[in-house]
CSV table of C-alpha atoms and ligand atoms in Angstrom, one decimal:
chain,number,residue,atom,x,y,z
A,283,MET,CA,22.5,178.7,85.1
A,284,SER,CA,21.7,175.9,82.9
A,285,PHE,CA,24.0,173.1,82.1
A,286,SER,CA,23.8,170.6,79.8
A,287,GLU,CA,22.0,167.3,79.3
A,288,ASN,CA,24.9,165.4,80.2
A,289,VAL,CA,25.0,166.5,83.6
A,290,ARG,CA,21.4,167.0,84.6
A,291,GLN,CA,20.8,163.7,86.3
A,292,VAL,CA,24.3,163.6,87.9
A,293,GLU,CA,24.1,164.7,91.7
A,294,GLY,CA,27.3,165.2,93.8
A,295,SER,CA,28.0,163.1,96.9
A,296,ALA,CA,25.0,162.3,99.1
A,297,THR,CA,27.5,162.6,102.1
A,298,ILE,CA,28.7,166.2,101.6
A,299,ALA,CA,26.2,167.8,103.8
A,300,ILE,CA,26.7,165.3,106.7
A,301,ALA,CA,30.8,166.0,106.2
A,302,ALA,CA,30.6,169.5,106.0
A,303,ARG,CA,28.5,169.5,109.3
A,304,ALA,CA,31.3,167.3,110.6
A,305,ARG,CA,33.8,169.6,109.8
A,306,GLU,CA,31.8,172.6,111.4
A,307,LEU,CA,31.3,170.6,114.6
A,308,ARG,CA,35.1,169.9,115.0
A,309,ALA,CA,35.7,173.3,114.4
A,310,GLN,CA,33.3,174.1,117.3
A,311,GLY,CA,36.0,172.1,119.2
A,312,ARG,CA,33.5,169.0,119.7
A,313,ASN,CA,35.4,165.4,119.5
A,314,VAL,CA,33.4,164.3,116.5
A,315,LEU,CA,34.2,160.7,115.4
A,316,ASP,CA,34.5,160.2,111.8
A,317,VAL,CA,33.1,156.6,110.7
A,318,SER,CA,32.0,157.8,107.3
A,319,VAL,CA,34.9,157.2,105.3
A,320,GLY,CA,35.9,155.0,102.4
A,321,GLU,CA,39.3,154.6,102.6
A,322,PRO,CA,42.0,152.4,104.7
A,323,ASP,CA,43.5,154.1,107.7
A,324,PHE,CA,46.8,152.7,106.9
A,325,ARG,CA,49.7,154.3,105.2
A,326,THR,CA,50.6,153.2,101.9
A,327,PRO,CA,53.4,150.1,102.4
A,328,GLU,CA,56.8,151.8,102.3
A,329,PHE,CA,58.4,149.7,99.6
A,330,ALA,CA,55.5,150.7,97.2
A,331,ALA,CA,55.8,154.6,98.3
A,332,GLU,CA,59.4,154.1,97.8
A,333,ALA,CA,59.0,152.8,94.3
A,334,GLY,CA,57.1,155.8,93.3
A,335,ILE,CA,59.5,158.0,94.8
A,336,ALA,CA,62.3,156.6,92.8
A,337,ALA,CA,60.4,156.6,89.9
A,338,ILE,CA,59.9,160.6,90.4
A,339,GLN,CA,63.9,160.8,90.9
A,340,GLN,CA,64.7,158.8,87.7
A,341,GLY,CA,62.5,161.1,85.8
A,342,HIS,CA,59.6,158.7,84.8
A,343,THR,CA,57.5,161.8,85.1
A,344,HIS,CA,56.4,162.1,81.4
A,345,TYR,CA,52.9,160.6,79.8
A,346,PRO,CA,52.6,156.9,80.0
A,347,PRO,CA,51.3,154.6,77.6
A,348,VAL,CA,47.6,155.4,77.3
A,349,PRO,CA,46.7,151.6,78.9
A,350,GLY,CA,49.8,151.7,81.2
A,351,ILE,CA,53.3,150.9,81.1
A,352,ALA,CA,54.2,147.5,79.8
A,353,PRO,CA,55.7,145.8,83.2
A,354,LEU,CA,52.8,147.1,85.2
A,355,ARG,CA,50.3,145.5,82.6
A,356,ASP,CA,52.4,142.4,82.7
A,357,ALA,CA,52.4,142.7,86.6
A,358,ILE,CA,48.9,142.7,86.6
A,359,ALA,CA,48.3,139.9,84.1
A,360,GLY,CA,50.5,138.1,86.3
A,361,LEU,CA,48.8,138.9,89.5
A,362,ILE,CA,45.3,137.6,87.9
A,363,GLN,CA,46.8,134.6,86.7
A,364,ARG,CA,48.6,133.7,89.9
A,365,SER,CA,45.4,134.5,91.7
A,366,THR,CA,42.8,132.8,89.7
A,367,GLY,CA,44.7,130.4,87.7
A,368,VAL,CA,43.2,131.5,84.3
A,369,LYS,CA,45.7,132.3,81.7
A,370,THR,CA,45.8,135.8,81.1
A,371,GLU,CA,47.2,138.1,78.7
A,372,SER,CA,48.7,141.8,79.2
A,373,GLY,CA,46.6,143.0,76.3
A,374,GLY,CA,43.4,142.6,78.1
A,375,VAL,CA,44.6,144.9,81.1
A,376,VAL,CA,44.0,148.8,81.1
A,377,VAL,CA,45.6,150.7,83.9
A,378,THR,CA,43.2,153.6,85.0
A,379,SER,CA,43.1,156.6,87.5
A,380,GLY,CA,41.4,154.7,90.2
A,381,ALA,CA,39.0,152.0,89.9
A,382,LYS,CA,36.5,154.6,89.1
A,383,GLN,CA,37.9,155.4,85.8
A,384,ALA,CA,38.0,151.8,85.0
A,385,LEU,CA,34.3,151.8,85.8
A,386,PHE,CA,33.6,154.9,83.8
A,387,ASN,CA,35.5,153.8,80.8
A,388,ALA,CA,33.2,150.4,80.9
A,389,CYS,CA,30.1,151.8,81.0
A,390,PHE,CA,31.1,154.5,78.5
A,391,CYS,CA,32.3,152.1,76.1
A,392,LEU,CA,29.4,149.4,76.5
A,393,PHE,CA,26.3,151.2,77.2
A,394,GLY,CA,24.6,154.2,75.5
A,395,PRO,CA,21.0,155.7,75.0
A,396,GLY,CA,18.0,153.3,75.3
A,397,ASP,CA,20.1,150.9,77.3
A,398,GLU,CA,19.2,149.8,80.6
A,399,VAL,CA,21.7,148.6,83.4
A,400,LEU,CA,20.9,146.5,86.1
A,401,ILE,CA,22.2,147.4,89.5
A,402,PRO,CA,21.5,145.6,92.8
A,403,VAL,CA,20.4,147.2,95.7
A,404,PRO,CA,22.4,148.7,97.8
A,405,TYR,CA,24.5,149.7,95.5
A,406,TRP,CA,28.0,151.6,95.6
A,407,THR,CA,27.0,155.2,95.3
A,408,SER,CA,28.6,156.0,92.0
A,409,TYR,CA,27.3,153.3,89.8
A,410,PRO,CA,23.8,155.1,89.0
A,411,ALA,CA,25.6,158.3,88.2
A,412,LEU,CA,28.5,156.4,86.1
A,413,VAL,CA,25.3,154.4,83.9
A,414,ARG,CA,23.6,157.8,83.4
A,415,LEU,CA,26.7,159.6,82.4
A,416,ALA,CA,26.8,157.1,79.8
A,417,ARG,CA,23.1,158.3,79.0
A,418,ALA,CA,21.8,154.7,79.8
A,419,GLU,CA,19.4,153.9,82.6
A,420,PRO,CA,20.2,152.3,85.6
A,421,ARG,CA,17.4,149.4,86.4
A,422,PHE,CA,17.5,148.6,90.1
A,423,VAL,CA,17.3,145.0,91.4
A,424,PRO,CA,16.2,144.9,95.3
A,425,THR,CA,17.7,142.7,97.6
A,426,THR,CA,17.4,142.1,101.5
A,427,ALA,CA,19.1,141.6,104.4
A,428,GLU,CA,17.0,138.0,104.6
A,429,SER,CA,18.8,137.1,101.0
A,430,GLY,CA,22.4,138.2,102.2
A,431,PHE,CA,22.1,141.4,100.2
A,432,ARG,CA,22.7,139.4,96.9
A,433,VAL,CA,20.8,139.0,93.8
A,434,SER,CA,20.1,135.3,92.5
A,435,VAL,CA,19.4,134.7,89.1
A,436,ASP,CA,15.8,134.8,89.5
A,437,ASP,CA,15.8,138.3,90.9
A,438,LEU,CA,17.8,139.3,87.9
A,439,GLU,CA,15.4,137.4,85.4
A,440,ALA,CA,12.8,139.1,87.0
A,441,ALA,CA,14.1,142.6,86.4
A,442,ARG,CA,15.5,141.6,82.7
A,443,THR,CA,13.9,143.5,79.8
A,444,PRO,CA,14.9,143.5,76.2
A,445,ARG,CA,16.8,146.8,77.0
A,446,VAL,CA,18.9,145.7,79.5
A,447,LYS,CA,22.4,145.0,78.2
A,448,GLY,CA,24.5,145.1,81.6
A,449,LEU,CA,24.9,144.2,85.1
A,450,ILE,CA,27.3,145.9,87.9
A,451,LEU,CA,28.0,143.2,90.5
A,452,ASN,CA,30.1,144.1,93.3
A,453,SER,CA,31.7,141.6,95.7
A,454,PRO,CA,32.8,142.2,98.2
A,455,SER,CA,30.0,145.0,98.4
A,456,ASN,CA,30.2,148.7,99.5
A,457,PRO,CA,28.1,149.2,101.5
A,458,THR,CA,26.9,145.5,103.0
A,459,GLY,CA,30.1,143.3,102.8
A,460,ALA,CA,28.2,140.8,101.1
A,461,VAL,CA,30.4,138.3,99.3
A,462,TYR,CA,28.9,136.2,96.4
A,463,SER,CA,30.0,132.5,96.5
A,464,ALA,CA,31.8,131.0,93.5
A,465,ASP,CA,28.7,129.0,92.7
A,466,GLU,CA,26.4,132.1,93.0
A,467,LEU,CA,28.9,133.8,90.8
A,468,ALA,CA,28.6,130.9,88.0
A,469,ALA,CA,25.2,131.0,87.8
A,470,ILE,CA,25.2,134.5,87.2
A,471,THR,CA,27.9,134.7,84.8
A,472,ARG,CA,26.2,131.8,82.7
A,473,TRP,CA,22.5,133.9,82.9
A,474,ALA,CA,24.2,136.7,81.7
A,475,LYS,CA,26.1,135.3,78.6
A,476,GLN,CA,22.8,133.3,77.8
A,477,HIS,CA,21.2,137.0,77.5
A,478,ASP,CA,24.1,138.7,75.9
A,479,ILE,CA,24.7,141.0,79.0
A,480,TRP,CA,27.7,142.8,79.9
A,481,LEU,CA,29.1,141.8,83.3
A,482,ILE,CA,31.1,144.6,85.0
A,483,SER,CA,32.5,142.9,88.3
A,484,ASP,CA,33.8,145.4,90.4
A,485,GLU,CA,36.3,143.4,92.7
A,486,ILE,CA,38.2,146.5,94.7
A,487,TYR,CA,37.3,145.1,97.9
A,488,GLY,CA,38.4,140.9,96.6
A,489,ARG,CA,41.5,141.3,99.1
A,490,ILE,CA,39.5,142.3,101.9
A,491,CYS,CA,37.6,138.9,103.0
A,492,PHE,CA,37.2,137.7,106.4
A,493,THR,CA,36.0,134.2,105.4
A,494,ALA,CA,39.0,133.3,102.8
A,495,PRO,CA,42.3,135.1,101.9
A,496,ARG,CA,40.5,136.6,98.8
A,497,ALA,CA,36.6,136.6,97.8
A,498,PRO,CA,35.7,134.7,94.7
A,499,SER,CA,36.2,136.2,91.3
A,500,VAL,CA,34.1,136.1,88.4
A,501,LEU,CA,37.2,135.0,86.6
A,502,ASP,CA,37.3,131.9,88.7
A,503,VAL,CA,34.4,130.6,87.3
A,504,VAL,CA,34.3,131.4,83.8
A,505,ASP,CA,36.1,129.9,80.7
A,506,SER,CA,35.8,133.0,78.3
A,507,LEU,CA,36.1,136.6,78.8
A,508,ASP,CA,33.4,137.1,76.6
A,509,ARG,CA,31.3,140.0,77.7
A,510,ILE,CA,33.0,140.5,80.9
A,511,VAL,CA,34.8,143.2,82.5
A,512,VAL,CA,36.5,142.8,86.0
A,513,VAL,CA,37.7,146.2,87.9
A,514,ASP,CA,40.3,146.3,90.6
A,515,GLY,CA,42.8,148.3,91.4
A,516,ALA,CA,45.6,149.2,94.3
A,517,SER,CA,43.1,152.1,96.8
A,518,LYS,CA,41.8,149.7,99.2
A,519,ALA,CA,43.9,146.3,99.5
A,520,TYR,CA,47.1,148.5,99.4
A,521,ALA,CA,45.8,151.6,100.9
A,522,MET,CA,46.8,153.6,97.8
A,523,THR,CA,43.6,156.0,97.5
A,524,GLY,CA,45.5,159.1,96.6
A,525,TRP,CA,47.7,157.6,94.1
A,526,ARG,CA,44.8,157.1,92.0
A,527,LEU,CA,45.8,153.5,90.5
A,528,GLY,CA,43.0,151.0,89.1
A,529,TYR,CA,42.5,148.9,86.4
A,530,SER,CA,40.3,147.0,84.2
A,531,TYR,CA,40.8,143.3,82.7
A,532,SER,CA,38.6,141.8,79.6
A,533,THR,CA,39.1,140.9,76.2
A,534,ARG,CA,41.9,142.4,74.3
A,535,VAL,CA,39.2,144.2,71.9
A,536,VAL,CA,37.3,145.7,74.9
A,537,ALA,CA,40.6,146.9,76.2
A,538,GLU,CA,41.6,148.8,73.0
A,539,ARG,CA,38.5,150.5,72.9
A,540,MET,CA,38.4,151.5,76.4
A,541,SER,CA,42.2,152.6,75.8
A,542,SER,CA,41.0,154.7,73.0
A,543,LEU,CA,38.2,156.2,75.4
A,544,GLN,CA,41.0,156.8,78.0
A,545,SER,CA,43.6,158.3,75.5
A,546,GLN,CA,40.8,161.3,75.2
A,547,ILE,CA,40.0,161.9,78.7
A,548,THR,CA,43.2,161.7,80.7
A,549,SER,CA,45.9,159.9,78.6
A,550,GLY,CA,46.1,157.3,81.4
A,551,ALA,CA,47.1,156.9,84.8
A,552,SER,CA,50.0,159.0,86.6
A,553,THR,CA,53.1,157.6,85.7
A,554,PRO,CA,54.8,157.7,89.3
A,555,ALA,CA,51.8,156.0,90.6
A,556,GLN,CA,52.1,153.5,88.1
A,557,TYR,CA,55.6,152.4,89.4
A,558,ALA,CA,54.3,152.2,92.8
A,559,ALA,CA,51.7,149.8,92.1
A,560,LEU,CA,54.3,147.8,90.0
A,561,ALA,CA,56.2,147.2,93.2
A,562,ALA,CA,53.3,146.4,95.1
A,563,PHE,CA,52.0,143.9,92.5
A,564,SER,CA,54.9,142.4,91.7
A,565,ASP,CA,57.0,142.2,94.9
A,566,ALA,CA,54.8,139.2,96.1
A,567,ALA,CA,56.4,138.8,99.3
A,568,GLN,CA,56.4,142.2,100.5
A,569,GLY,CA,53.1,142.9,98.7
A,570,GLU,CA,51.1,139.8,99.9
A,571,LYS,CA,52.6,140.6,103.5
A,572,ALA,CA,51.1,144.1,103.5
A,573,VAL,CA,47.8,143.0,102.2
A,574,ALA,CA,47.3,140.0,104.7
A,575,ALA,CA,48.4,142.2,107.6
A,576,MET,CA,45.9,145.0,106.6
A,577,ALA,CA,43.2,142.2,106.2
A,578,GLU,CA,43.9,140.8,109.6
A,579,VAL,CA,43.2,144.1,111.2
A,580,PHE,CA,40.0,144.8,109.5
A,581,THR,CA,39.2,141.1,110.3
A,582,SER,CA,39.5,141.9,114.1
A,583,ARG,CA,37.9,144.9,114.0
A,584,ARG,CA,35.0,143.7,112.0
A,585,ASN,CA,34.4,141.1,115.1
A,586,THR,CA,35.0,143.8,117.7
A,587,MET,CA,32.3,146.2,116.1
A,588,LEU,CA,29.8,143.2,116.1
A,589,ALA,CA,30.3,142.4,119.8
A,590,GLU,CA,30.0,146.1,120.6
A,591,PHE,CA,26.9,146.5,118.8
A,592,ARG,CA,25.5,143.5,120.7
A,593,GLU,CA,26.6,144.7,124.0
A,594,HIS,CA,25.8,148.5,123.7
A,595,ALA,CA,22.7,148.5,121.0
A,596,PRO,CA,21.5,145.0,121.1
A,597,ASP,CA,18.3,145.9,119.6
A,598,VAL,CA,20.3,147.2,116.1
A,599,TYR,CA,20.2,144.7,113.5
A,600,CYS,CA,23.9,144.8,111.9
A,601,PHE,CA,24.3,142.9,108.8
A,602,PRO,CA,27.3,140.9,109.3
A,603,PRO,CA,30.0,141.5,106.6
A,604,ASP,CA,32.2,138.8,105.0
A,605,GLY,CA,34.3,141.6,103.4
A,606,ALA,CA,35.2,145.2,102.5
A,607,PHE,CA,35.4,147.4,105.8
A,608,TYR,CA,32.0,148.7,106.1
A,609,LEU,CA,29.2,147.7,108.8
A,610,PHE,CA,25.6,148.1,107.4
A,611,PHE,CA,23.0,148.5,110.2
A,612,GLN,CA,19.7,149.0,110.4
A,613,VAL,CA,18.0,151.9,111.7
A,614,ASP,CA,14.3,152.6,110.5
A,615,GLN,CA,12.9,151.6,113.7
A,616,PHE,CA,14.2,155.0,115.2
A,617,PHE,CA,12.4,157.2,112.5
A,618,THR,CA,9.9,159.4,114.0
A,619,PRO,CA,8.0,162.4,112.2
A,620,ALA,CA,11.1,164.7,113.0
A,621,VAL,CA,13.4,162.0,111.9
A,622,PRO,CA,11.9,160.3,109.0
A,623,ASP,CA,14.7,158.9,106.9
A,624,SER,CA,18.4,158.0,106.9
A,625,THR,CA,19.6,161.1,106.0
A,626,ALA,CA,17.7,163.0,109.0
A,627,PHE,CA,18.8,160.0,111.2
A,628,CYS,CA,22.7,160.8,110.3
A,629,SER,CA,22.1,164.4,111.0
A,630,TRP,CA,20.6,163.6,114.4
A,631,VAL,CA,23.1,161.5,115.6
A,632,LEU,CA,25.7,163.7,114.3
A,633,GLU,CA,24.3,166.6,116.3
A,634,GLU,CA,23.6,164.4,119.4
A,635,THR,CA,26.7,162.1,119.9
A,636,ASP,CA,29.1,163.7,117.4
A,637,VAL,CA,29.6,160.4,115.3
A,638,ALA,CA,29.4,161.0,111.5
A,639,LEU,CA,27.8,158.1,109.6
A,640,VAL,CA,26.7,157.6,106.0
A,641,PRO,CA,22.9,157.4,105.4
A,642,GLY,CA,21.8,154.4,103.5
A,643,SER,CA,19.9,156.6,100.8
A,644,ALA,CA,23.6,156.9,99.3
A,645,PHE,CA,23.3,153.3,98.4
A,646,GLY,CA,19.6,153.1,97.6
A,647,GLU,CA,18.4,151.6,100.8
A,648,ASP,CA,16.8,154.2,103.6
A,649,ARG,CA,16.3,151.8,106.3
A,650,PHE,CA,20.0,151.4,107.1
A,651,VAL,CA,23.0,153.4,107.6
A,652,ARG,CA,26.9,152.7,106.6
A,653,MET,CA,29.6,152.7,109.5
A,654,SER,CA,33.2,152.5,108.1
A,655,PHE,CA,35.6,150.2,110.1
A,656,ALA,CA,38.7,152.0,108.4
A,657,THR,CA,39.4,153.6,111.8
A,658,SER,CA,41.3,152.5,115.0
A,659,SER,CA,39.4,150.0,117.2
A,660,ASP,CA,39.2,152.7,120.2
A,661,ILE,CA,37.2,155.2,117.9
A,662,LEU,CA,35.0,152.6,116.6
A,663,THR,CA,34.4,151.3,120.3
A,664,GLU,CA,33.7,154.7,121.3
A,665,ALA,CA,31.5,155.7,118.7
A,666,ILE,CA,29.2,152.4,119.1
A,667,LYS,CA,29.1,153.4,122.8
A,668,ARG,CA,27.7,156.9,122.2
A,669,LEU,CA,25.3,155.3,119.6
A,670,GLY,CA,24.1,152.6,122.3
A,671,HIS,CA,23.1,155.4,124.6
A,672,LEU,CA,21.0,157.3,122.0
A,673,LEU,CA,19.6,153.9,120.1
A,674,GLN,CA,17.6,152.5,122.8
A,675,PRO,CA,14.4,150.8,122.3
A,676,ALA,CA,11.6,153.0,121.6
A,677,GLY,CA,10.0,152.6,125.2
A,678,VAL,CA,13.5,153.1,126.8
A,679,ARG,CA,14.3,156.1,125.0
A,680,GLY,CA,13.6,159.5,126.9
B,772,LIG,N1,34.3,150.6,93.6
B,772,LIG,C1,34.0,150.5,94.7
B,772,LIG,C2,33.0,149.6,95.4
B,772,LIG,C3,34.5,151.4,96.0
B,772,LIG,O1,33.8,151.4,97.2
B,772,LIG,C4,35.1,152.4,95.3
B,772,LIG,C5,35.7,153.6,96.3
B,772,LIG,O2,35.3,153.8,97.2
B,772,LIG,C6,35.7,152.5,94.0
B,772,LIG,C7,35.3,151.4,93.3
B,772,LIG,C8,36.6,153.4,93.5
B,772,LIG,O3,38.0,153.0,93.8
B,772,LIG,P1,39.0,153.8,93.6
B,772,LIG,O4,39.4,155.0,94.8
B,772,LIG,O5,40.4,153.1,93.1
B,772,LIG,O6,38.6,155.1,92.2
């Protein structure tokens, strides 16, 4: 069957094969440890869930205004203003079905055929597909562990062509956990403005930061929203992935364009989910407490994992994450003719140890793999012990 040109280059998730095999092994009764997941293992804070339930019971089950219910847009503008100190306006907020839709809206409205969009590597797996859906082309900018998996203005300038219209930045990063400093963000935003390049700043992990209560935002360092779209949401910080609630913040003109697009696609985010998010974002006391409690657990797991790796697999290089909830570690020293890349490596590890990881190829960095710490410390410790048995230096492996 032939499908349209629109989806010719769009592939399904790179992790499907591993996830399917993990399910098969589980069905055979094997104790599979799934450390591939990209969502918090916590429950949605009770007060936010209750607000969603109450909204349904009170009949808030009709179409929402396309860019979001007014009190939620106000609450988001207020939240951004409180946290960054910039003066915000609700008209710049578009509430979306997850942060992913905000990214889609931005890419679809801002980029088109003939345009190129810079994507630092390693990247979150959906960015290239989102750019291609807009019929634009991703232009990858390599980074290394030595450079902290962060791009510099020099790296961006080296990748710039006259066709480059955008840059997608993600800090804290999935999969590396790299966090850009305010100075680095300031330099990048200055460079982007100078060259009329749109900056889409994906800050969905902003509140899961191990060095500060939140990671620096581009909004901390810019004096105008011109050519900037910030993307965030409730999924990660508030453990609300299934509610599908994200948002973008931009100038009102850009927000109106994205809202028009959204009116033809989803008609807006689910109404009860908007009420749940309204509680989460506007009840500063309970909301902040819940976010801080989860961030503390992630910090402790991060430290446990690095310590366990040092003990059980000391020869494996782990990039120390400053945010998000992933550990990105290097495995190419274990590649062999039979296990030539990160996908084969993850299959091998799954068969040998019943530990499910995500291959770095899903993020454009085939020498590494990603382990999530959105799971209990006991499971993480056990998973690293199993990996440690398998991942001995070449001379020791038998
Ligand atoms: N951006 C990044 C970097 C992510 O890791 C994810 C989810 O894994 C998203 C966006 C999508 O978030 P949401 O679930 O709110 O659509």
